[in-house]
Amino acid sequence: MPDPNPPDPAAPPAGRRADLIVEGAYVVTLDDRRPVIVDGSVAVAGDRIVAVGSAGDVDASFPESARRIDASGCLVMPGMIDTHTHLFQVLGRSLGDGLELMAWLRDFMLPMAVHLTLDDVVAAVRLSSLMSVLAGTTAVVDNHYAPTDTATTLAVAEAVESVGLRGAIARGVFGSRVEGSDRMGVPDELHAFSAAEELRIMDECLHQRPPGSRVEVWPMPENVVYVDRDLIAACADLAEQRDLRWQAHCSEAQEEVVIFTDVHGERPVEWLSRAGLLGPRATLAHAIWLNDDEVAAIGAARACALHQPVCNQVISSGVMRLHELVDAGATVGLGTDGLAVSGQSMFEAMKSAYGLHRLSRMDPTWPPAEQLLDLVCRHGARVLGRPAGVISEGALADLVVIDLQTPRWVPAHRPVAMLALIGHGADVRDVVVDGEVVVRRGRPTLVDQDEVMAKAREAAERVATAAGLEPLRAAWIDR
């Protein structure tokens, strides 16, 4: 039987100092050269991983370290990346249950969104960010679209960073009303700024949080249906000029594709491709209702399609053509999406995608667990545009320690498969982001958990009342 821990020919010279060593774990690196290391350790200096290998080799190479985490009996994996979420929506959790997507937006989510204050948003985002990091997510791309003034957008970024996450705030851009706004019932309050004002606010946000910030700001023309196409193109140009990504909701519901085609005479991704807007910087949320040509165009451009399997099922939006997109060469990230209907866990997203695509294809062989881990870590890092999603020398030090000493993990014949099959946020013991321990023994190290929860409860009560959502709060609803 081959040695599961062969000597590492690239082992660092002895005597180097590390700030942190996570030692003695079953390390799932996702590195093609050595995807799994039994009894391994990871050394961190600053915000980077400086060595990965057997526990003995790493210990000998780094006899001194500022701190050690004993991870014996644990699994260490790269931090998971949530490529599309709406953190503020946690304040309306469960209130839209039983509504189809268009009604969910018109009668619940958009009315709630327009009644949010800055304090409400900060309370919600801190709670959702805390839920994310406690469940092993180390980076998020948050689409924030209410309100989107400079101060609130920057406050959202600060709230995300305050719990220890990295990522991006994809600031919702609406501009002036268009025909699609009317047909989708978008409230006037969300079309608060002209195109020129939207771009000015983006510039102000980028001045305060330039590209490369731990939590940066991206332009997000909110939906290709109800944002003017010239403004969408301007957002893509801004991302190119400032070395950023950009995001948009695209082809989530069949009705959206019908509206766009009626108005413009071509399908959404057909237009994006023809206009030269597809590429690695383009990150399209949902991308469900695609024809063969659109799948091929996304793949050829190496653009990003973002898959939210939990919400897609709950709201019955449809099933992404995941296998075809991956085969075409697209980057496909997983996300949690609307927190009003989903949990804030990438384990949940993986398990949901596991079952959804095996059933929809009637194929119990695809996707394998390794594919799902690749999407949630390495593909997620490509969406984010950061050297993360893998435990290898030079990568960002974003690590998750999973406690295997629980009934759920006995027996652990194939820990890699079990991460996707039965992994749970409750299994997360420690989380390291940017080389900083932000969760220790299941508790946050940077914020007061009880205070975060209390402020979110207060905000949820206020918003539900202000938005007239009391009928949706009934204890039991007959449908």
CSV table of C-alpha atoms in Angstrom, one decimal:
chain,number,residue,atom,x,y,z
A,1,MET,CA,0.0,0.0,0.0
A,2,PRO,CA,1.5,3.4,-0.9
A,3,ASP,CA,2.5,5.8,1.8
A,4,PRO,CA,-0.3,8.3,2.2
A,5,ASN,CA,2.2,10.9,3.4
A,6,PRO,CA,5.2,10.7,1.1
A,7,PRO,CA,8.2,13.0,1.9
A,8,ASP,CA,7.5,16.5,0.5
A,9,PRO,CA,10.4,17.3,-1.9
A,10,ALA,CA,9.5,21.0,-1.5
A,11,ALA,CA,9.6,21.0,2.3
A,12,PRO,CA,10.8,24.4,3.6
A,13,PRO,CA,14.2,24.7,5.2
A,14,ALA,CA,14.3,24.1,8.9
A,15,GLY,CA,14.4,27.1,11.3
A,16,ARG,CA,11.8,29.4,9.7
A,17,ARG,CA,9.2,31.0,11.9
A,18,ALA,CA,5.5,30.7,11.5
A,19,ASP,CA,2.8,32.8,13.2
A,20,LEU,CA,0.4,29.9,13.4
A,21,ILE,CA,0.5,26.2,12.9
A,22,VAL,CA,-2.6,24.0,12.6
A,23,GLU,CA,-1.2,20.6,13.4
A,24,GLY,CA,-2.0,16.9,13.4
A,25,ALA,CA,-5.1,16.9,11.2
A,26,TYR,CA,-6.6,15.1,8.3
A,27,VAL,CA,-5.8,17.8,5.7
A,28,VAL,CA,-8.0,18.1,2.6
A,29,THR,CA,-5.9,20.5,0.5
A,30,LEU,CA,-7.7,20.4,-2.8
A,31,ASP,CA,-4.2,20.7,-4.3
A,32,ASP,CA,-4.0,18.5,-7.4
A,33,ARG,CA,-0.5,17.4,-6.4
A,34,ARG,CA,-1.5,16.1,-3.0
A,35,PRO,CA,-5.2,16.5,-2.3
A,36,VAL,CA,-5.2,14.7,1.1
A,37,ILE,CA,-2.6,14.5,3.8
A,38,VAL,CA,-3.2,12.1,6.7
A,39,ASP,CA,-1.7,13.5,10.0
A,40,GLY,CA,-0.8,16.8,8.4
A,41,SER,CA,-0.1,20.3,9.5
A,42,VAL,CA,-0.4,23.8,7.9
A,43,ALA,CA,2.0,26.6,8.7
A,44,VAL,CA,0.9,30.2,8.4
A,45,ALA,CA,2.9,33.4,8.3
A,46,GLY,CA,1.0,36.7,8.1
A,47,ASP,CA,-1.9,36.2,5.8
A,48,ARG,CA,-0.4,33.3,3.7
A,49,ILE,CA,0.2,29.6,4.0
A,50,VAL,CA,3.9,29.0,4.0
A,51,ALA,CA,4.0,25.2,4.3
A,52,VAL,CA,1.8,22.1,4.1
A,53,GLY,CA,2.9,18.6,4.8
A,54,SER,CA,3.1,15.8,7.3
A,55,ALA,CA,3.0,16.9,10.9
A,56,GLY,CA,6.5,15.8,11.6
A,57,ASP,CA,8.0,17.6,8.6
A,58,VAL,CA,6.2,20.9,9.3
A,59,ASP,CA,7.1,20.7,13.0
A,60,ALA,CA,10.7,20.1,12.2
A,61,SER,CA,10.8,23.0,9.7
A,62,PHE,CA,9.1,25.5,12.1
A,63,PRO,CA,10.3,24.8,15.6
A,64,GLU,CA,9.1,28.2,16.7
A,65,SER,CA,5.6,29.5,16.2
A,66,ALA,CA,3.6,32.2,17.9
A,67,ARG,CA,0.6,30.0,18.2
A,68,ARG,CA,-0.4,26.4,17.6
A,69,ILE,CA,-3.8,24.8,17.1
A,70,ASP,CA,-4.0,21.2,18.1
A,71,ALA,CA,-6.2,19.7,15.3
A,72,SER,CA,-5.7,16.0,16.2
A,73,GLY,CA,-9.0,14.2,15.6
A,74,CYS,CA,-10.1,17.0,13.2
A,75,LEU,CA,-10.2,17.7,9.5
A,76,VAL,CA,-8.8,20.9,8.0
A,77,MET,CA,-10.1,22.2,4.7
A,78,PRO,CA,-9.9,25.4,2.7
A,79,GLY,CA,-12.4,28.1,3.7
A,80,MET,CA,-15.6,27.9,1.7
A,81,ILE,CA,-16.7,30.8,-0.5
A,82,ASP,CA,-20.3,31.9,-0.8
A,83,THR,CA,-20.4,33.5,-4.2
A,84,HIS,CA,-23.9,35.0,-4.1
A,85,THR,CA,-26.0,35.9,-1.0
A,86,HIS,CA,-28.2,38.7,0.3
A,87,LEU,CA,-27.2,39.2,3.9
A,88,PHE,CA,-29.8,41.7,4.8
A,89,GLN,CA,-32.6,39.3,3.9
A,90,VAL,CA,-32.2,37.4,7.1
A,91,LEU,CA,-34.6,39.9,8.7
A,92,GLY,CA,-37.4,38.4,6.7
A,93,ARG,CA,-36.6,34.7,7.2
A,94,SER,CA,-39.6,32.4,6.5
A,95,LEU,CA,-42.0,35.3,5.7
A,96,GLY,CA,-42.1,34.6,1.9
A,97,ASP,CA,-42.8,30.9,2.2
A,98,GLY,CA,-45.3,29.5,-0.3
A,99,LEU,CA,-44.9,32.3,-2.8
A,100,GLU,CA,-43.5,31.8,-6.3
A,101,LEU,CA,-40.5,34.0,-7.3
A,102,MET,CA,-42.2,36.9,-8.9
A,103,ALA,CA,-44.8,37.2,-6.1
A,104,TRP,CA,-42.0,36.6,-3.6
A,105,LEU,CA,-40.3,39.7,-5.0
A,106,ARG,CA,-43.3,41.9,-5.5
A,107,ASP,CA,-45.3,41.2,-2.3
A,108,PHE,CA,-42.5,40.4,0.2
A,109,MET,CA,-38.9,41.1,-0.5
A,110,LEU,CA,-38.9,44.3,-2.4
A,111,PRO,CA,-41.4,46.0,0.0
A,112,MET,CA,-39.3,44.9,2.9
A,113,ALA,CA,-36.1,46.2,1.2
A,114,VAL,CA,-37.4,49.7,0.8
A,115,HIS,CA,-38.2,50.0,4.6
A,116,LEU,CA,-34.7,49.2,5.7
A,117,THR,CA,-32.6,51.8,7.6
A,118,LEU,CA,-28.8,51.8,7.9
A,119,ASP,CA,-29.1,50.5,11.4
A,120,ASP,CA,-31.4,47.7,10.3
A,121,VAL,CA,-29.0,46.7,7.6
A,122,VAL,CA,-26.0,46.7,9.8
A,123,ALA,CA,-27.8,44.5,12.4
A,124,ALA,CA,-28.9,42.1,9.7
A,125,VAL,CA,-25.5,41.9,8.0
A,126,ARG,CA,-23.6,41.3,11.2
A,127,LEU,CA,-25.9,38.4,12.1
A,128,SER,CA,-25.7,36.8,8.7
A,129,SER,CA,-22.0,37.2,8.5
A,130,LEU,CA,-21.6,35.6,11.9
A,131,MET,CA,-23.8,32.7,10.8
A,132,SER,CA,-21.5,32.4,7.7
A,133,VAL,CA,-18.2,32.3,9.5
A,134,LEU,CA,-19.5,29.9,12.3
A,135,ALA,CA,-20.5,27.5,9.5
A,136,GLY,CA,-17.1,27.5,7.8
A,137,THR,CA,-17.6,30.2,5.2
A,138,THR,CA,-14.5,32.5,5.0
A,139,ALA,CA,-15.6,34.7,2.1
A,140,VAL,CA,-18.9,36.1,0.8
A,141,VAL,CA,-20.1,38.0,-2.2
A,142,ASP,CA,-23.1,39.9,-0.8
A,143,ASN,CA,-25.5,41.5,-3.1
A,144,HIS,CA,-26.7,44.5,-1.2
A,145,TYR,CA,-29.5,46.5,-2.8
A,146,ALA,CA,-31.4,48.4,-0.1
A,147,PRO,CA,-30.5,51.1,0.6
A,148,THR,CA,-27.4,51.6,-1.7
A,149,ASP,CA,-26.2,55.1,-0.8
A,150,THR,CA,-22.5,55.4,-0.1
A,151,ALA,CA,-22.7,55.4,3.7
A,152,THR,CA,-24.9,52.3,3.8
A,153,THR,CA,-22.8,50.4,1.3
A,154,LEU,CA,-19.6,51.1,3.3
A,155,ALA,CA,-21.3,50.2,6.5
A,156,VAL,CA,-22.3,46.8,5.0
A,157,ALA,CA,-18.6,46.2,4.1
A,158,GLU,CA,-17.5,47.1,7.6
A,159,ALA,CA,-20.1,44.8,9.1
A,160,VAL,CA,-19.0,41.9,7.0
A,161,GLU,CA,-15.3,42.5,7.9
A,162,SER,CA,-16.1,43.0,11.6
A,163,VAL,CA,-16.8,39.3,12.1
A,164,GLY,CA,-13.6,38.3,10.3
A,165,LEU,CA,-14.9,37.5,6.7
A,166,ARG,CA,-13.3,38.6,3.5
A,167,GLY,CA,-15.2,39.1,0.2
A,168,ALA,CA,-17.1,41.7,-1.8
A,169,ILE,CA,-20.2,43.8,-1.5
A,170,ALA,CA,-21.9,43.7,-4.9
A,171,ARG,CA,-23.6,47.0,-4.6
A,172,GLY,CA,-27.1,46.9,-6.3
A,173,VAL,CA,-27.3,49.3,-9.2
A,174,PHE,CA,-30.7,50.2,-10.7
A,175,GLY,CA,-30.5,53.5,-12.4
A,176,SER,CA,-33.7,54.9,-14.0
A,177,ARG,CA,-36.8,52.8,-14.6
A,178,VAL,CA,-37.0,50.8,-17.8
A,179,GLU,CA,-39.8,48.7,-19.3
A,180,GLY,CA,-38.5,45.6,-17.4
A,181,SER,CA,-38.9,47.5,-14.1
A,182,ASP,CA,-42.6,47.9,-14.8
A,183,ARG,CA,-43.2,44.4,-15.9
A,184,MET,CA,-41.4,42.9,-12.9
A,185,GLY,CA,-43.1,45.3,-10.4
A,186,VAL,CA,-39.9,46.9,-9.1
A,187,PRO,CA,-40.7,49.7,-6.5
A,188,ASP,CA,-39.8,53.3,-7.5
A,189,GLU,CA,-37.8,53.6,-4.3
A,190,LEU,CA,-35.2,51.1,-5.6
A,191,HIS,CA,-34.7,53.3,-8.8
A,192,ALA,CA,-33.6,56.1,-6.6
A,193,PHE,CA,-30.5,57.2,-8.6
A,194,SER,CA,-29.8,58.1,-12.2
A,195,ALA,CA,-27.1,56.2,-14.1
A,196,ALA,CA,-24.7,59.1,-13.5
A,197,GLU,CA,-25.4,59.0,-9.7
A,198,GLU,CA,-25.0,55.3,-9.5
A,199,LEU,CA,-21.5,55.5,-11.0
A,200,ARG,CA,-20.6,58.4,-8.8
A,201,ILE,CA,-21.6,56.4,-5.7
A,202,MET,CA,-19.6,53.5,-7.0
A,203,ASP,CA,-16.6,55.8,-7.3
A,204,GLU,CA,-17.0,57.1,-3.8
A,205,CYS,CA,-17.2,53.5,-2.4
A,206,LEU,CA,-14.1,52.5,-4.4
A,207,HIS,CA,-12.2,55.5,-3.0
A,208,GLN,CA,-12.9,54.3,0.6
A,209,ARG,CA,-12.5,50.6,-0.2
A,210,PRO,CA,-10.2,50.2,-3.2
A,211,PRO,CA,-9.8,46.9,-5.1
A,212,GLY,CA,-7.8,44.5,-3.0
A,213,SER,CA,-9.4,45.5,0.3
A,214,ARG,CA,-10.3,42.6,2.5
A,215,VAL,CA,-13.9,43.4,1.7
A,216,GLU,CA,-14.1,45.3,-1.6
A,217,VAL,CA,-17.1,46.8,-3.5
A,218,TRP,CA,-18.3,45.5,-6.9
A,219,PRO,CA,-20.8,47.0,-9.2
A,220,MET,CA,-23.9,44.9,-9.5
A,221,PRO,CA,-26.5,45.9,-12.1
A,222,GLU,CA,-29.2,44.3,-10.1
A,223,ASN,CA,-31.0,42.3,-12.9
A,224,VAL,CA,-30.4,42.4,-16.6
A,225,VAL,CA,-34.2,42.7,-17.0
A,226,TYR,CA,-34.7,45.9,-15.1
A,227,VAL,CA,-31.4,47.8,-15.5
A,228,ASP,CA,-30.7,49.8,-18.7
A,229,ARG,CA,-28.3,47.9,-20.9
A,230,ASP,CA,-26.0,50.9,-21.3
A,231,LEU,CA,-25.7,51.1,-17.5
A,232,ILE,CA,-24.9,47.3,-17.4
A,233,ALA,CA,-22.2,47.9,-19.9
A,234,ALA,CA,-20.9,50.9,-17.9
A,235,CYS,CA,-20.6,48.6,-14.8
A,236,ALA,CA,-18.7,46.0,-16.7
A,237,ASP,CA,-16.4,48.8,-18.0
A,238,LEU,CA,-15.8,50.0,-14.5
A,239,ALA,CA,-14.9,46.5,-13.3
A,240,GLU,CA,-12.4,46.2,-16.1
A,241,GLN,CA,-10.9,49.6,-15.4
A,242,ARG,CA,-10.6,49.0,-11.6
A,243,ASP,CA,-9.6,45.4,-11.8
A,244,LEU,CA,-12.8,44.1,-10.1
A,245,ARG,CA,-15.5,41.6,-10.8
A,246,TRP,CA,-19.1,42.6,-11.5
A,247,GLN,CA,-22.3,40.7,-10.9
A,248,ALA,CA,-25.9,40.6,-12.1
A,249,HIS,CA,-29.0,38.4,-11.7
A,250,CYS,CA,-29.5,36.7,-15.0
A,251,SER,CA,-32.0,34.2,-16.3
A,252,GLU,CA,-33.2,33.1,-12.9
A,253,ALA,CA,-36.8,32.6,-13.9
A,254,GLN,CA,-38.4,31.8,-17.2
A,255,GLU,CA,-40.5,34.9,-17.0
A,256,GLU,CA,-37.4,37.1,-16.8
A,257,VAL,CA,-36.1,35.6,-20.0
A,258,VAL,CA,-39.5,36.1,-21.7
A,259,ILE,CA,-39.6,39.8,-20.6
A,260,PHE,CA,-36.0,40.5,-21.8
A,261,THR,CA,-36.6,38.8,-25.1
A,262,ASP,CA,-39.9,40.7,-25.7
A,263,VAL,CA,-38.2,44.0,-24.9
A,264,HIS,CA,-34.9,43.5,-26.7
A,265,GLY,CA,-35.5,40.8,-29.3
A,266,GLU,CA,-32.7,38.5,-28.0
A,267,ARG,CA,-32.1,36.4,-24.9
A,268,PRO,CA,-30.1,37.8,-21.9
A,269,VAL,CA,-26.8,35.9,-22.3
A,270,GLU,CA,-27.0,36.2,-26.1
A,271,TRP,CA,-26.9,40.0,-25.7
A,272,LEU,CA,-24.1,39.8,-23.1
A,273,SER,CA,-22.1,37.8,-25.4
A,274,ARG,CA,-22.8,39.9,-28.5
A,275,ALA,CA,-22.0,43.1,-26.5
A,276,GLY,CA,-18.6,41.7,-25.4
A,277,LEU,CA,-19.5,41.7,-21.7
A,278,LEU,CA,-18.8,38.1,-20.9
A,279,GLY,CA,-15.5,37.2,-19.4
A,280,PRO,CA,-13.9,36.1,-16.2
A,281,ARG,CA,-15.0,39.3,-14.5
A,282,ALA,CA,-18.7,38.6,-15.3
A,283,THR,CA,-20.4,36.7,-12.5
A,284,LEU,CA,-24.0,35.8,-13.3
A,285,ALA,CA,-26.2,34.8,-10.4
A,286,HIS,CA,-28.5,31.8,-11.1
A,287,ALA,CA,-28.0,31.5,-14.9
A,288,ILE,CA,-30.7,28.7,-15.0
A,289,TRP,CA,-32.7,29.2,-18.1
A,290,LEU,CA,-30.0,29.0,-20.7
A,291,ASN,CA,-30.1,27.5,-24.2
A,292,ASP,CA,-27.2,25.5,-25.7
A,293,ASP,CA,-25.6,28.6,-27.3
A,294,GLU,CA,-25.7,30.6,-24.0
A,295,VAL,CA,-24.0,27.7,-22.1
A,296,ALA,CA,-21.3,27.6,-24.8
A,297,ALA,CA,-20.9,31.3,-24.7
A,298,ILE,CA,-20.4,31.4,-20.9
A,299,GLY,CA,-17.9,28.6,-21.1
A,300,ALA,CA,-15.9,30.0,-24.0
A,301,ALA,CA,-15.6,33.4,-22.2
A,302,ARG,CA,-14.6,31.7,-19.0
A,303,ALA,CA,-17.4,33.7,-17.3
A,304,CYS,CA,-18.8,32.7,-13.9
A,305,ALA,CA,-22.2,31.2,-13.3
A,306,LEU,CA,-23.4,31.2,-9.7
A,307,HIS,CA,-25.5,28.3,-8.4
A,308,GLN,CA,-27.9,28.6,-5.5
A,309,PRO,CA,-29.5,25.2,-5.3
A,310,VAL,CA,-31.4,25.6,-2.0
A,311,CYS,CA,-33.3,28.8,-3.0
A,312,ASN,CA,-33.8,27.5,-6.6
A,313,GLN,CA,-35.7,24.5,-5.1
A,314,VAL,CA,-37.6,26.4,-2.5
A,315,ILE,CA,-38.9,29.0,-4.9
A,316,SER,CA,-39.0,26.4,-7.8
A,317,SER,CA,-36.9,28.6,-10.1
A,318,GLY,CA,-35.5,25.7,-12.0
A,319,VAL,CA,-32.4,23.6,-12.2
A,320,MET,CA,-29.1,25.0,-13.4
A,321,ARG,CA,-27.4,23.1,-16.3
A,322,LEU,CA,-24.4,22.5,-14.0
A,323,HIS,CA,-22.8,19.6,-15.8
A,324,GLU,CA,-23.0,21.3,-19.1
A,325,LEU,CA,-21.6,24.6,-17.8
A,326,VAL,CA,-18.7,22.9,-16.1
A,327,ASP,CA,-17.9,20.9,-19.2
A,328,ALA,CA,-18.1,24.1,-21.3
A,329,GLY,CA,-15.3,25.6,-19.2
A,330,ALA,CA,-17.4,28.0,-17.1
A,331,THR,CA,-16.4,28.8,-13.5
A,332,VAL,CA,-19.4,27.8,-11.3
A,333,GLY,CA,-19.5,29.0,-7.7
A,334,LEU,CA,-22.0,27.9,-5.1
A,335,GLY,CA,-24.0,30.4,-3.0
A,336,THR,CA,-26.7,30.6,-0.4
A,337,ASP,CA,-28.8,33.4,-2.1
A,338,GLY,CA,-31.8,34.7,-0.2
A,339,LEU,CA,-31.5,34.2,3.5
A,340,ALA,CA,-35.2,34.6,3.9
A,341,VAL,CA,-35.6,31.1,2.5
A,342,SER,CA,-32.2,29.4,3.0
A,343,GLY,CA,-29.7,28.8,5.7
A,344,GLN,CA,-26.3,30.5,5.7
A,345,SER,CA,-24.4,27.3,5.2
A,346,MET,CA,-22.3,26.1,2.3
A,347,PHE,CA,-22.5,22.6,3.6
A,348,GLU,CA,-26.3,22.9,3.0
A,349,ALA,CA,-25.6,24.2,-0.5
A,350,MET,CA,-23.3,21.3,-1.3
A,351,LYS,CA,-25.7,18.7,0.0
A,352,SER,CA,-28.6,20.3,-1.9
A,353,ALA,CA,-26.6,20.4,-5.1
A,354,TYR,CA,-25.6,16.8,-4.6
A,355,GLY,CA,-29.2,15.5,-4.5
A,356,LEU,CA,-30.7,18.0,-7.0
A,357,HIS,CA,-28.4,17.2,-9.8
A,358,ARG,CA,-28.2,13.5,-9.3
A,359,LEU,CA,-32.0,13.4,-9.4
A,360,SER,CA,-32.5,15.8,-12.3
A,361,ARG,CA,-30.0,13.8,-14.4
A,362,MET,CA,-31.2,10.4,-13.0
A,363,ASP,CA,-27.5,9.7,-12.6
A,364,PRO,CA,-26.2,8.6,-9.1
A,365,THR,CA,-22.6,9.1,-10.2
A,366,TRP,CA,-22.5,12.9,-10.8
A,367,PRO,CA,-21.7,15.2,-9.2
A,368,PRO,CA,-19.1,13.4,-7.0
A,369,ALA,CA,-18.2,14.9,-3.7
A,370,GLU,CA,-14.8,16.0,-5.0
A,371,GLN,CA,-16.6,18.1,-7.7
A,372,LEU,CA,-18.7,19.9,-5.1
A,373,LEU,CA,-15.7,20.7,-2.9
A,374,ASP,CA,-14.0,22.1,-6.0
A,375,LEU,CA,-17.0,24.3,-6.7
A,376,VAL,CA,-17.3,25.6,-3.2
A,377,CYS,CA,-13.6,26.3,-2.7
A,378,ARG,CA,-11.5,26.6,-5.9
A,379,HIS,CA,-14.2,27.8,-8.2
A,380,GLY,CA,-15.4,30.2,-5.5
A,381,ALA,CA,-11.9,31.6,-5.3
A,382,ARG,CA,-11.9,32.2,-9.1
A,383,VAL,CA,-15.2,34.0,-8.8
A,384,LEU,CA,-13.8,36.2,-6.0
A,385,GLY,CA,-10.5,36.7,-7.9
A,386,ARG,CA,-8.3,35.8,-4.9
A,387,PRO,CA,-5.6,33.1,-4.4
A,388,ALA,CA,-7.8,31.1,-2.0
A,389,GLY,CA,-9.8,27.9,-2.0
A,390,VAL,CA,-6.8,25.6,-1.7
A,391,ILE,CA,-4.3,24.7,1.1
A,392,SER,CA,-1.0,25.2,-0.6
A,393,GLU,CA,2.1,27.3,-0.2
A,394,GLY,CA,1.4,30.9,-1.1
A,395,ALA,CA,-2.4,30.7,-0.9
A,396,LEU,CA,-4.3,32.9,1.5
A,397,ALA,CA,-4.5,31.5,5.0
A,398,ASP,CA,-8.3,30.8,5.0
A,399,LEU,CA,-8.8,27.5,6.9
A,400,VAL,CA,-11.6,25.6,8.5
A,401,VAL,CA,-11.1,23.0,11.2
A,402,ILE,CA,-13.9,20.3,11.4
A,403,ASP,CA,-14.4,18.3,14.5
A,404,LEU,CA,-14.6,14.6,13.6
A,405,GLN,CA,-15.1,13.4,17.2
A,406,THR,CA,-18.9,13.5,17.0
A,407,PRO,CA,-21.5,10.8,16.3
A,408,ARG,CA,-22.2,12.3,12.8
A,409,TRP,CA,-18.6,11.5,11.8
A,410,VAL,CA,-18.4,7.9,13.0
A,411,PRO,CA,-17.4,5.9,11.0
A,412,ALA,CA,-15.5,8.3,8.6
A,413,HIS,CA,-14.5,5.9,5.9
A,414,ARG,CA,-14.2,8.7,3.3
A,415,PRO,CA,-14.0,12.1,5.0
A,416,VAL,CA,-13.9,13.9,1.6
A,417,ALA,CA,-17.2,12.4,0.6
A,418,MET,CA,-18.7,13.0,4.0
A,419,LEU,CA,-18.0,16.7,3.8
A,420,ALA,CA,-20.6,17.0,1.0
A,421,LEU,CA,-22.9,14.2,2.3
A,422,ILE,CA,-23.3,14.9,6.0
A,423,GLY,CA,-21.1,18.0,6.7
A,424,HIS,CA,-22.8,20.5,8.9
A,425,GLY,CA,-22.0,24.0,10.2
A,426,ALA,CA,-22.2,22.6,13.8
A,427,ASP,CA,-19.1,20.5,13.0
A,428,VAL,CA,-17.0,23.6,12.6
A,429,ARG,CA,-14.6,24.1,15.5
A,430,ASP,CA,-12.1,26.8,14.4
A,431,VAL,CA,-11.9,29.2,11.5
A,432,VAL,CA,-8.9,31.1,10.3
A,433,VAL,CA,-9.2,34.0,7.8
A,434,ASP,CA,-6.3,36.0,6.6
A,435,GLY,CA,-4.1,34.1,9.1
A,436,GLU,CA,-6.4,35.4,12.0
A,437,VAL,CA,-8.3,33.0,14.2
A,438,VAL,CA,-11.9,34.4,13.9
A,439,VAL,CA,-13.7,31.3,15.4
A,440,ARG,CA,-12.3,29.3,18.3
A,441,ARG,CA,-14.0,26.3,19.7
A,442,GLY,CA,-17.3,27.3,18.0
A,443,ARG,CA,-17.4,30.9,19.3
A,444,PRO,CA,-16.6,34.1,17.4
A,445,THR,CA,-13.4,35.9,18.6
A,446,LEU,CA,-14.1,39.4,17.2
A,447,VAL,CA,-17.8,40.1,18.1
A,448,ASP,CA,-20.2,39.5,21.0
A,449,GLN,CA,-22.6,36.8,19.7
A,450,ASP,CA,-25.4,37.6,22.1
A,451,GLU,CA,-25.3,41.3,21.2
A,452,VAL,CA,-25.4,40.6,17.5
A,453,MET,CA,-28.4,38.4,17.9
A,454,ALA,CA,-30.3,40.9,20.1
A,455,LYS,CA,-29.8,43.8,17.7
A,456,ALA,CA,-31.0,41.7,14.7
A,457,ARG,CA,-34.2,40.6,16.6
A,458,GLU,CA,-35.0,44.3,17.2
A,459,ALA,CA,-34.4,45.2,13.6
A,460,ALA,CA,-36.5,42.3,12.3
A,461,GLU,CA,-39.5,43.4,14.4
A,462,ARG,CA,-39.3,47.0,13.3
A,463,VAL,CA,-39.0,46.2,9.6
A,464,ALA,CA,-41.8,43.6,9.5
A,465,THR,CA,-44.1,46.2,11.0
A,466,ALA,CA,-43.0,49.1,8.8
A,467,ALA,CA,-43.3,47.0,5.6
A,468,GLY,CA,-46.8,45.8,6.5
A,469,LEU,CA,-45.7,42.1,6.5
A,470,GLU,CA,-47.8,41.2,9.6
A,471,PRO,CA,-50.1,38.9,7.5
A,472,LEU,CA,-47.1,36.8,6.5
A,473,ARG,CA,-46.2,36.3,10.2
A,474,ALA,CA,-49.3,34.2,10.9
A,475,ALA,CA,-48.5,31.1,13.0
A,476,TRP,CA,-50.3,28.9,10.5
A,477,ILE,CA,-51.4,29.8,7.0
A,478,ASP,CA,-53.9,27.7,5.1
A,479,ARG,CA,-53.1,27.7,1.4
